Short mmCIF file of C-alpha atoms in Angstrom, two decimals:
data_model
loop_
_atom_site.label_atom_id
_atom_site.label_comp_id
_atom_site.label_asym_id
_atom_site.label_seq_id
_atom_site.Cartn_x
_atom_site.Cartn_y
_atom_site.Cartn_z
CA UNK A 1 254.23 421.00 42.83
CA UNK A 2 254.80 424.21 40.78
CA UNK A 3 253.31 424.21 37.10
CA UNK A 4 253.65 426.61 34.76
CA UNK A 5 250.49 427.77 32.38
CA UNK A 6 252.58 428.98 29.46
CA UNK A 7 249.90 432.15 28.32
CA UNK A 8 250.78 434.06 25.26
CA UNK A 9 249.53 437.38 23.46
CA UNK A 10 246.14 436.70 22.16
CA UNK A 11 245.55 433.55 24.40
CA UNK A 12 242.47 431.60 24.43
CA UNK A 13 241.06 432.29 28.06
CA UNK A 14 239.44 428.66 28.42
CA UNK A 15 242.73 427.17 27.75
CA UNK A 16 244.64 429.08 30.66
CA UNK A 17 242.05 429.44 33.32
CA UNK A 18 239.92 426.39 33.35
CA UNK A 19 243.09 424.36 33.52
CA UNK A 20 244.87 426.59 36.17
CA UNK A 21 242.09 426.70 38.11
CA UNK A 22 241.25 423.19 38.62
CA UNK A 23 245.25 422.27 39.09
CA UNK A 24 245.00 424.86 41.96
CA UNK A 25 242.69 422.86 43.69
CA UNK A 26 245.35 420.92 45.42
CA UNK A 27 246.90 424.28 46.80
CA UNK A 28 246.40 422.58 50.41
CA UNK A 29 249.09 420.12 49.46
CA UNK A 30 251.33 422.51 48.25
CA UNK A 31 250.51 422.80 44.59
CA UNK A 32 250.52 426.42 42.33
CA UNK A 33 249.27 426.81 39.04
CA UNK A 34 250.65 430.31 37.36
CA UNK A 35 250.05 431.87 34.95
CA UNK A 36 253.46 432.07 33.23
CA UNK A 37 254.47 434.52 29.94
CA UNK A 38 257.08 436.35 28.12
CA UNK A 39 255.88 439.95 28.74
CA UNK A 40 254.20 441.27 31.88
CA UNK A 41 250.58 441.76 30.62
CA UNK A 42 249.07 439.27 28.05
CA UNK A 43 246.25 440.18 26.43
CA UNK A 44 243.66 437.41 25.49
CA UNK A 45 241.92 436.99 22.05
CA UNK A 46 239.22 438.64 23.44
CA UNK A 47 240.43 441.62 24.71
CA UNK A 48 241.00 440.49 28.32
CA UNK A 49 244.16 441.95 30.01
CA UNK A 50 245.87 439.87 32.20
CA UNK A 51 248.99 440.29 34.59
CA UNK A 52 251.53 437.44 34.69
CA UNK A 53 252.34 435.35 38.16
CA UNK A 54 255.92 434.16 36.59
CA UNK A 55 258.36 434.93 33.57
CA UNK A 56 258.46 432.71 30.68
CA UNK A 57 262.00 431.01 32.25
CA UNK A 58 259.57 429.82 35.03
CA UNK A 59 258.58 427.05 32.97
CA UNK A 60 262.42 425.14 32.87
CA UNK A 61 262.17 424.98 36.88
CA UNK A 62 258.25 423.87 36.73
CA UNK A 63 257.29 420.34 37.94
CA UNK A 64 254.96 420.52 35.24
CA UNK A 65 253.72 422.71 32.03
CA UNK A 66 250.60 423.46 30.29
CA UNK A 67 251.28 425.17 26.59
CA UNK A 68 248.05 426.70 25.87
CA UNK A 69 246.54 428.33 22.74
CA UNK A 70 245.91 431.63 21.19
CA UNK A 71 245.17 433.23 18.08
CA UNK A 72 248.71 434.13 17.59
CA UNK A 73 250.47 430.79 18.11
CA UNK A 74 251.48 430.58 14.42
CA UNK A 75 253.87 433.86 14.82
CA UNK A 76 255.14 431.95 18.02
CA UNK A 77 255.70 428.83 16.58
CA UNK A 78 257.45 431.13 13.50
CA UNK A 79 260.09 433.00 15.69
CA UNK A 80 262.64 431.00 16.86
CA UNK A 81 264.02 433.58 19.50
CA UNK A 82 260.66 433.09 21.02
CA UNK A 83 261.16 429.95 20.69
CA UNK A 84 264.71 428.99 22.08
CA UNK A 85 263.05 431.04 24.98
CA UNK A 86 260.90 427.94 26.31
CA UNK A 87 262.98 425.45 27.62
CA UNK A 88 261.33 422.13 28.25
CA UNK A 89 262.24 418.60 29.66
CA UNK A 90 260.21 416.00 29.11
CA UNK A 91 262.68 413.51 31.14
CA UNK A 92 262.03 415.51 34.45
CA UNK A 93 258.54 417.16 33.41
CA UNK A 94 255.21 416.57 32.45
CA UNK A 95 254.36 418.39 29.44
CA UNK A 96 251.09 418.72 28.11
CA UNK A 97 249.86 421.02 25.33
CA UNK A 98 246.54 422.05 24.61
CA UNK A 99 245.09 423.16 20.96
CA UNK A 100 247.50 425.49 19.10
CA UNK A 101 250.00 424.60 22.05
CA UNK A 102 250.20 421.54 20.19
CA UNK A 103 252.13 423.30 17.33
CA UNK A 104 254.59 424.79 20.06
CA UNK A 105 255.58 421.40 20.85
CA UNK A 106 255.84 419.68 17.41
CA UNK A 107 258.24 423.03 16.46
CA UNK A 108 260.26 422.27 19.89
CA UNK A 109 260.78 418.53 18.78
CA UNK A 110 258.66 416.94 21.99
CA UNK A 111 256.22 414.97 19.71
CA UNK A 112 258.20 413.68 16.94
CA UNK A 113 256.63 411.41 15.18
CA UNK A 114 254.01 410.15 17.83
CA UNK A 115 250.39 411.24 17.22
CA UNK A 116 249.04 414.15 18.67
CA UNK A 117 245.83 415.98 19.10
CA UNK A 118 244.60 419.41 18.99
CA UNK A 119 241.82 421.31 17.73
CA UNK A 120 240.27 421.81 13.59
CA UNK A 121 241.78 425.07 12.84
CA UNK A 122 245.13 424.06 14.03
CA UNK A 123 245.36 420.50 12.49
CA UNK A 124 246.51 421.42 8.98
CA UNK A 125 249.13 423.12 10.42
CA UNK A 126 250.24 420.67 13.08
CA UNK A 127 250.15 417.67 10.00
CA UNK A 128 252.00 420.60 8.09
CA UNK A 129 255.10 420.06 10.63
CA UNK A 130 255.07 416.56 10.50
CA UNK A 131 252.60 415.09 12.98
CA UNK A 132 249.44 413.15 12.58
CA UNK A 133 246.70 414.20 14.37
CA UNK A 134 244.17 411.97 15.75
CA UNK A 135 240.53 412.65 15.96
CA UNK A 136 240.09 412.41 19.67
CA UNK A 137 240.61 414.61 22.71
CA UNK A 138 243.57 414.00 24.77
CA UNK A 139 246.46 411.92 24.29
CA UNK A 140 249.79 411.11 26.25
CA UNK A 141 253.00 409.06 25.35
CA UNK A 142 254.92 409.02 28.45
CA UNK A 143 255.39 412.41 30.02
CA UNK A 144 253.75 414.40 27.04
CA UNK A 145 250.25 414.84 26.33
CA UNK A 146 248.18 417.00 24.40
CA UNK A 147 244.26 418.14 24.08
CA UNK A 148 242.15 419.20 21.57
CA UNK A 149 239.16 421.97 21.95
CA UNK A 150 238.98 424.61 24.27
CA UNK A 151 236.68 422.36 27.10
CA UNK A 152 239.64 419.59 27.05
CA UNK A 153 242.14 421.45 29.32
CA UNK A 154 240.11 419.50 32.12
CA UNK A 155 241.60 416.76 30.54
CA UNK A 156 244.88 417.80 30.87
CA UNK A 157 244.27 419.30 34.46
CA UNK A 158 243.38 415.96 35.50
CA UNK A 159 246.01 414.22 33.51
CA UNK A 160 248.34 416.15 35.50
CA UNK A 161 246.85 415.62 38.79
CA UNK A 162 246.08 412.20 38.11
CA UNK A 163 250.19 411.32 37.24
CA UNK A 164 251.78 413.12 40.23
CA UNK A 165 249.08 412.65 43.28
CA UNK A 166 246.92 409.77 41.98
CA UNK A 167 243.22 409.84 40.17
CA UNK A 168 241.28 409.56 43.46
CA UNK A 169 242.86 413.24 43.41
CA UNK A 170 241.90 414.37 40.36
CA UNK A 171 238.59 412.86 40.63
CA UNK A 172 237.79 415.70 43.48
CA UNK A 173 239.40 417.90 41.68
CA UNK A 174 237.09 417.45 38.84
CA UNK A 175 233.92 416.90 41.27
CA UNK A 176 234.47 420.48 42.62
CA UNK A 177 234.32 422.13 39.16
CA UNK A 178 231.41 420.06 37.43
CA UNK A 179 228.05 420.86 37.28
CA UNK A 180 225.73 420.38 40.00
CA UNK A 181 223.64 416.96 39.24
CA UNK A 182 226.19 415.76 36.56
CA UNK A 183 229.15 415.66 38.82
CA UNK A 184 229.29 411.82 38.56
CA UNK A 185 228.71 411.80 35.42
CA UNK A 186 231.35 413.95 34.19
CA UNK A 187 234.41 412.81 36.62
CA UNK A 188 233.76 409.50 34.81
CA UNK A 189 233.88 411.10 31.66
CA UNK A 190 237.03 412.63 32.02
CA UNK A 191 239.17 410.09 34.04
CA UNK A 192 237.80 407.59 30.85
CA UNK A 193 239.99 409.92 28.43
CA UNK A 194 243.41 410.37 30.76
CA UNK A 195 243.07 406.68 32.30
CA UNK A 196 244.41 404.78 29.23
CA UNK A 197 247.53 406.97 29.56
CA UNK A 198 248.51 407.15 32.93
CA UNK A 199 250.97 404.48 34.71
CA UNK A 200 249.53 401.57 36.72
CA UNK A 201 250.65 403.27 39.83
CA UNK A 202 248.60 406.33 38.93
CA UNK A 203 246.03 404.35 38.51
CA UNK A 204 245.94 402.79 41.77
CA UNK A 205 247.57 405.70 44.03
CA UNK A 206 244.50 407.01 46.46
CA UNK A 207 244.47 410.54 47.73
#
């Protein structure tokens, strides 16, 4: 599985690497999680410079792709050279978006009128194109989801691992990452908010 981690000048760093990092858990069964952006060097909101692992076309061959935030997202979302640059398929792909990524999506017309989530200081915007946003922190209809505060790209880490190799999956996945003497605890917690969106098959697929 190859998934793309669409990063963008003035990303949020939670978004990017908590998400990439847990997805690249299952690099023993041949998954990779890049980092994937239009420039060679992105530079987060906090002043963290960071080399790409793939070019923003990356993300059209990807089995899967995260959108994440960034302070800049707005100018993104406003530039539609930038934007006829990501080229996503929902009918081969899972999709998932997290905060401000949220807005990339409802400009690409991948949510439509479905409810979405992402974080406060996006929200006006994201109801400003259109879409209602629901006070919760993950949500998926079909082969698009999206997330909502920085801490929820677990959620969409595990939503991902959970569709295409089964929750027992993502439930290590998640066990590796959580903290020591709330590991339980927290898998539970975060196959509770994917598992109401995720096929019976998913569902029931072990390891």
């Amino acid at each position: 599985m190859q998934i793309a981690v669409l990063t963008f000048d003035g990303f949020n760093e939670l978004d990017s690497f908590v998400a990439a990092a847990i997805l690249n858990r299952l690099r023993e069964r041949g998954w990779e999680a890049h980092i994937t952006s239009p420039t060679p060097q992105v530079t987060s909101m906090n002043g963290v410079t960071i080399e790409r692992q793939q070019p923003l076309d990356f993300a059209a061959k990807a089995d899967a792709v995260i959108v994440g935030s960034g302070i800049r997202t707005r100018e993104i979302a406003a530039d539609p050279l930038m934007l006829g640059r990501i080229r996503l398929d929902p009918a081969r792909q899972l999709i998932g978006a997290q905060c401000s990524g949220t807005l990339l999506l409802a400009k690409l017309g991948l949510i439509g009128d479905l409810p979405a989530c992402t974080d406060l200081t996006t929200k006006p915007w994201v109801v400003e194109a259109g879409v209602e946003v629901l006070d919760a922190p993950f949500v998926a209809h079909g082969n698009v989801a999206t997330a909502g505060g920085c801490l929820a790209s677990q959620y969409l880490a595990a939503w991902i691992i959970a569709r295409l190799a089964g929750t027992e999956a993502a439930g290590e996945a998640l066990h590796y990452v959580a903290p020591v003497g709330e590991k339980a605890d927290y898998v539970a917690r975060a196959l509770a908010a994917v598992q109401p969106f995720l096929p019976v098959d998913a569902v029931a697929r072990s390891a």
